[in-house]
PDB file of C-alpha atoms in Angstrom:
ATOM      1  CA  UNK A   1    -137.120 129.799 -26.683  1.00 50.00           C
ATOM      2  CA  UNK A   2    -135.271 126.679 -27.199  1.00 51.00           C
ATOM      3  CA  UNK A   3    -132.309 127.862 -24.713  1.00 47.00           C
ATOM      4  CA  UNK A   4    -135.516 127.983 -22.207  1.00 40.00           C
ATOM      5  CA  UNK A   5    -136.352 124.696 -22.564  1.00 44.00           C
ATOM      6  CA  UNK A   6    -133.597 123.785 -22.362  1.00 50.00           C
ATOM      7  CA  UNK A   7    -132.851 125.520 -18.953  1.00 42.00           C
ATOM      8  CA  UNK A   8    -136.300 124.367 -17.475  1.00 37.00           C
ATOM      9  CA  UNK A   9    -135.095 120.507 -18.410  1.00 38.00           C
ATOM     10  CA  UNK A  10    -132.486 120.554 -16.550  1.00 44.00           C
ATOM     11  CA  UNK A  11    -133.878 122.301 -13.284  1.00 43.00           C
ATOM     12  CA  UNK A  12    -136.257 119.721 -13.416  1.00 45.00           C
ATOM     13  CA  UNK A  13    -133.327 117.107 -13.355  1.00 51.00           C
ATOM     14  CA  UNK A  14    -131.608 118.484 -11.240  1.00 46.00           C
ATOM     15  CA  UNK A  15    -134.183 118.861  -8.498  1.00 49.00           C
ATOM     16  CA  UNK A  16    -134.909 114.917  -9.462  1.00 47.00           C
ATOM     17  CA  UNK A  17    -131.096 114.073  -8.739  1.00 52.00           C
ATOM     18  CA  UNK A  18    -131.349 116.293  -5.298  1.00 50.00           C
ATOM     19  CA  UNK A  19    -134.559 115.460  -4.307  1.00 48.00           C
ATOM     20  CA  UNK A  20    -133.792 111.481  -4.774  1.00 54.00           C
ATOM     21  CA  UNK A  21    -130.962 111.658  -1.977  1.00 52.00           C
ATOM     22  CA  UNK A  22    -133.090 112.850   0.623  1.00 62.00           C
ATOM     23  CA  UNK A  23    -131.814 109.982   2.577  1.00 77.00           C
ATOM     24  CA  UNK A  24    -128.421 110.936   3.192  1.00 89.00           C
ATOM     25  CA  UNK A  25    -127.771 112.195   6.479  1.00 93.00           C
ATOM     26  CA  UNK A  26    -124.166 111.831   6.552  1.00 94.00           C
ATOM     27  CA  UNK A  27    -124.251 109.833   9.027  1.00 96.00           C
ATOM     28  CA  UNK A  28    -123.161 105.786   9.286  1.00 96.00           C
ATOM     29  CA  UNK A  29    -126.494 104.412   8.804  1.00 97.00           C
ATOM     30  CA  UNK A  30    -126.978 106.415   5.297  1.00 97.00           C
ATOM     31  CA  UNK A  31    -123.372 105.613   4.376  1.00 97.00           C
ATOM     32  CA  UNK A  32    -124.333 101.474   5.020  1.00 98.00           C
ATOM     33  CA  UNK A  33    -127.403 101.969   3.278  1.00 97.00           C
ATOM     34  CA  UNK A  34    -125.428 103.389   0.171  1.00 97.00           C
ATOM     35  CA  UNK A  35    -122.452 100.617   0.286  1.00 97.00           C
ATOM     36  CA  UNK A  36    -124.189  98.211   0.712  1.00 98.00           C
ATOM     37  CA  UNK A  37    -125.638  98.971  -2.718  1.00 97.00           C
ATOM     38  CA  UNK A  38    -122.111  99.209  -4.068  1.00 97.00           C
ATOM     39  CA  UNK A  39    -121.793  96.045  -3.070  1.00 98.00           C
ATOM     40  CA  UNK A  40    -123.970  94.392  -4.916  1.00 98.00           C
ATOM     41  CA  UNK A  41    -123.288  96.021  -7.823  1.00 97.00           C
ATOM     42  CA  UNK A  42    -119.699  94.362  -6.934  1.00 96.00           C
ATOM     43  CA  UNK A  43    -121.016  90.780  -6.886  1.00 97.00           C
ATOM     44  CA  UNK A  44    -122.880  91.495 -10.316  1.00 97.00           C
ATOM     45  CA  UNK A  45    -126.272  92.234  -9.235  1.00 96.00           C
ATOM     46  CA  UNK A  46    -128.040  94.464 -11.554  1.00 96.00           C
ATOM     47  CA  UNK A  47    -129.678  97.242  -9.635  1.00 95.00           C
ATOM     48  CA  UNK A  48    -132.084  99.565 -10.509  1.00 96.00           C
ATOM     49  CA  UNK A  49    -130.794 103.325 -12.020  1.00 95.00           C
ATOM     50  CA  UNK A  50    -131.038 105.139  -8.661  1.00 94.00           C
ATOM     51  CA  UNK A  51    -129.698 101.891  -6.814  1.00 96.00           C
ATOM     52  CA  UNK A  52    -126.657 101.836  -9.089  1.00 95.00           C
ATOM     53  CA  UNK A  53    -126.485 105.741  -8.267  1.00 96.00           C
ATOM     54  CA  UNK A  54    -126.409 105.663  -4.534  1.00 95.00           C
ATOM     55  CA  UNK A  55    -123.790 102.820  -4.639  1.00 96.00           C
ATOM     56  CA  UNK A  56    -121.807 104.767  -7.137  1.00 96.00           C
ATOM     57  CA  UNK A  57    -122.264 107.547  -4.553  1.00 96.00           C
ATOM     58  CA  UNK A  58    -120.612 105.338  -1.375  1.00 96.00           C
ATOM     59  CA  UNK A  59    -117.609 104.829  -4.010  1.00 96.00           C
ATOM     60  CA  UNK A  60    -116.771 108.442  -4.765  1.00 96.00           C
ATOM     61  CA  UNK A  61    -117.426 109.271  -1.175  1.00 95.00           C
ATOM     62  CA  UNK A  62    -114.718 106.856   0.251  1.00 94.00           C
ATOM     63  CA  UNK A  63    -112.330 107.790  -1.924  1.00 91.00           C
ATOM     64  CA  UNK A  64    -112.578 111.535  -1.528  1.00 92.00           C
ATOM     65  CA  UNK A  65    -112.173 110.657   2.262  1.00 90.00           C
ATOM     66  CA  UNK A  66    -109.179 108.725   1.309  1.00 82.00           C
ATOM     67  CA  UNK A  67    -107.498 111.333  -1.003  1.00 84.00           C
ATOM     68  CA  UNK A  68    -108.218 113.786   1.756  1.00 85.00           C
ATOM     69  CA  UNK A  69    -106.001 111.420   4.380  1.00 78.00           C
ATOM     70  CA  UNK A  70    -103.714 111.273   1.769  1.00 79.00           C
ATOM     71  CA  UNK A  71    -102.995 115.244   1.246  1.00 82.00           C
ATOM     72  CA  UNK A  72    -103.228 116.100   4.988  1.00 80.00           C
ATOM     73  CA  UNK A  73    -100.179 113.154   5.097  1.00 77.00           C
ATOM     74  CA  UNK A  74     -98.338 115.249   2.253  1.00 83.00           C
ATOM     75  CA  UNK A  75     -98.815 118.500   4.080  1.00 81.00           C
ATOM     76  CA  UNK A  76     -97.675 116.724   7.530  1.00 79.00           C
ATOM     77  CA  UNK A  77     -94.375 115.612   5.467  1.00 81.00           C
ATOM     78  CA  UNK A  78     -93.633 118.950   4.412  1.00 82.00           C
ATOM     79  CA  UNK A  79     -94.624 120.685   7.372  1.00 80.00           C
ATOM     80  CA  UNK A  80     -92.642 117.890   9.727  1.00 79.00           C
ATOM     81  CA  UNK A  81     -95.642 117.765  11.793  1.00 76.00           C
ATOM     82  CA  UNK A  82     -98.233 115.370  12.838  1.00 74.00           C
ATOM     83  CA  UNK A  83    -102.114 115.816  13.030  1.00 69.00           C
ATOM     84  CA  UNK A  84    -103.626 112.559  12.799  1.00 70.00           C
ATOM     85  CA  UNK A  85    -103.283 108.837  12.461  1.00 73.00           C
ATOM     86  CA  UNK A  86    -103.454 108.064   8.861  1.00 72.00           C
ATOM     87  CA  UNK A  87    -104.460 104.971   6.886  1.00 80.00           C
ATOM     88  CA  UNK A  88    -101.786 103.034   5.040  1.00 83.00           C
ATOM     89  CA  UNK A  89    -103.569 100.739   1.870  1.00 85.00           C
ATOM     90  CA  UNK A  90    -101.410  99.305  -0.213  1.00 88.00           C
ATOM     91  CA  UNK A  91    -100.848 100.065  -3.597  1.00 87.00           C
ATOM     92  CA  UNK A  92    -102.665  97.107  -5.259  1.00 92.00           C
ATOM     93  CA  UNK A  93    -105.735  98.085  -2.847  1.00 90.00           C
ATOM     94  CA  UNK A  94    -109.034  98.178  -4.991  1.00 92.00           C
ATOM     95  CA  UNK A  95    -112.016 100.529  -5.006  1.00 91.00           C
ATOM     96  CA  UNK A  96    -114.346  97.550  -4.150  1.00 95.00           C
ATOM     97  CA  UNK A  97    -111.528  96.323  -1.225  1.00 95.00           C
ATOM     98  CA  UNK A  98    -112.254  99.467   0.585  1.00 95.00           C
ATOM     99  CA  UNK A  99    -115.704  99.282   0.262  1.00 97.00           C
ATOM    100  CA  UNK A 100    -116.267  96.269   1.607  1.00 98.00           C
ATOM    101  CA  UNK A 101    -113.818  97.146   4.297  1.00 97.00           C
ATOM    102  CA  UNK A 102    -116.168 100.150   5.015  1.00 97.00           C
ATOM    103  CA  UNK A 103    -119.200  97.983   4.921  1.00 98.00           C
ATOM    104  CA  UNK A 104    -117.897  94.956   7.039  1.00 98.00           C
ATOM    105  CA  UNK A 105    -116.918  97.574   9.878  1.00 97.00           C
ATOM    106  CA  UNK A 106    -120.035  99.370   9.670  1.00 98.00           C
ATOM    107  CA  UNK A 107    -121.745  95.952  10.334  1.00 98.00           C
ATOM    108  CA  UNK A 108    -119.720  95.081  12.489  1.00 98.00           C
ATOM    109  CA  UNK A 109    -120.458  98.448  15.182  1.00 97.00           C
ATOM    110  CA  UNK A 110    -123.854  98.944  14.506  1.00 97.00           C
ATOM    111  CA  UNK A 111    -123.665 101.236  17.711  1.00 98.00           C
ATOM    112  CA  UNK A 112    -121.232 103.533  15.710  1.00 97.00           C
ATOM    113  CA  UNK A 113    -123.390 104.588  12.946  1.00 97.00           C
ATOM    114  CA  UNK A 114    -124.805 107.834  14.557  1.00 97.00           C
ATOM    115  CA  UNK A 115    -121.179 108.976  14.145  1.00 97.00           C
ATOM    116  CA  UNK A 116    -120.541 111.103  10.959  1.00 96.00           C
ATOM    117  CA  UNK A 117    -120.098 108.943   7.751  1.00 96.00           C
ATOM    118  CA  UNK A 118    -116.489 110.597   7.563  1.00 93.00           C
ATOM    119  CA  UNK A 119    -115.039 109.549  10.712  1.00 92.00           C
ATOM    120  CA  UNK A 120    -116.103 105.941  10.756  1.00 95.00           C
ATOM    121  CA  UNK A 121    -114.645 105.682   6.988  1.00 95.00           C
ATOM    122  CA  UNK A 122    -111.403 106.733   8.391  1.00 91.00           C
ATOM    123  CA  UNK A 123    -111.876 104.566  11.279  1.00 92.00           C
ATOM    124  CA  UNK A 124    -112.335 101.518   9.098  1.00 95.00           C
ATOM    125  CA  UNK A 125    -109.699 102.429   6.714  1.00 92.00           C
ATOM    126  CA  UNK A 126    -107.120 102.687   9.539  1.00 88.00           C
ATOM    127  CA  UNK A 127    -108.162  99.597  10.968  1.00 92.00           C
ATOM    128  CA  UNK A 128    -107.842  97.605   7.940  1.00 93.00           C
ATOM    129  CA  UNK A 129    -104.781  98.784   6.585  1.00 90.00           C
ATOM    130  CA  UNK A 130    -103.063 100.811   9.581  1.00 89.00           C
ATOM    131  CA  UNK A 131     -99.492 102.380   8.884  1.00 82.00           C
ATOM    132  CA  UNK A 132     -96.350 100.621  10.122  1.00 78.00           C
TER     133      UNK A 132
END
């Protein structure tokens, strides 16, 4: 019985967790909306548990789209070939630098944020800190 409850608790979280991003589209708009909470957290604002969520959310997601750069430029090395124009940060680059490299780009093409959330990360990531 207790293994039950157990197992109903945490359906019931989980469909809480899903059912609280229903706003991500994966699109440029929902990826502003989510930094933009990261930033704040950033400048010391104290935001609310699902605030402080979604920002933690625009985090993880740039830097999975960075470490994904980062292997296709490994597998280009070995393979001597080229797919794509990579991003180059530098080694002292922070979490919160790339953020708010994400966010000021977003901002700054509003007419871009139809685009998938993936691409304009790249985009701003390359801009910022292109490869020499």
């Amino acid at each position: 019985m207790r293994s039950l409850l157990w197992s109903v608790v945490f359906l019931l979280i989980s469909g809480c967790i899903v059912a609280q991003d229903f706003d991500w589209k994966g699109d440029g708009s929902s990826l502003l909306r989510k930094c933009s909470l990261a930033v704040r957290t950033f400048d010391g604002e104290k935001l609310s548990s699902t605030d402080a969520v979604d920002g933690a959310f625009c985090v993880g997601y740039i830097w999975g789209n960075h470490d994904t750069d980062f292997m296709v430029q490994m597998l280009e090395e070995h393979d001597k070939i080229t797919l794509m124009k990579h991003a180059c940060p530098p080694s002292n680059a922070s979490t919160e630098q790339a953020v708010r490299v994400v966010v000021k780009y977003l901002r700054e093409n509003p007419q871009r944020l139809n685009m998938p959330a993936s691409v304009l990360v790249t985009d701003a990531i390359r801009s910022s800190f292109p490869c020499k």
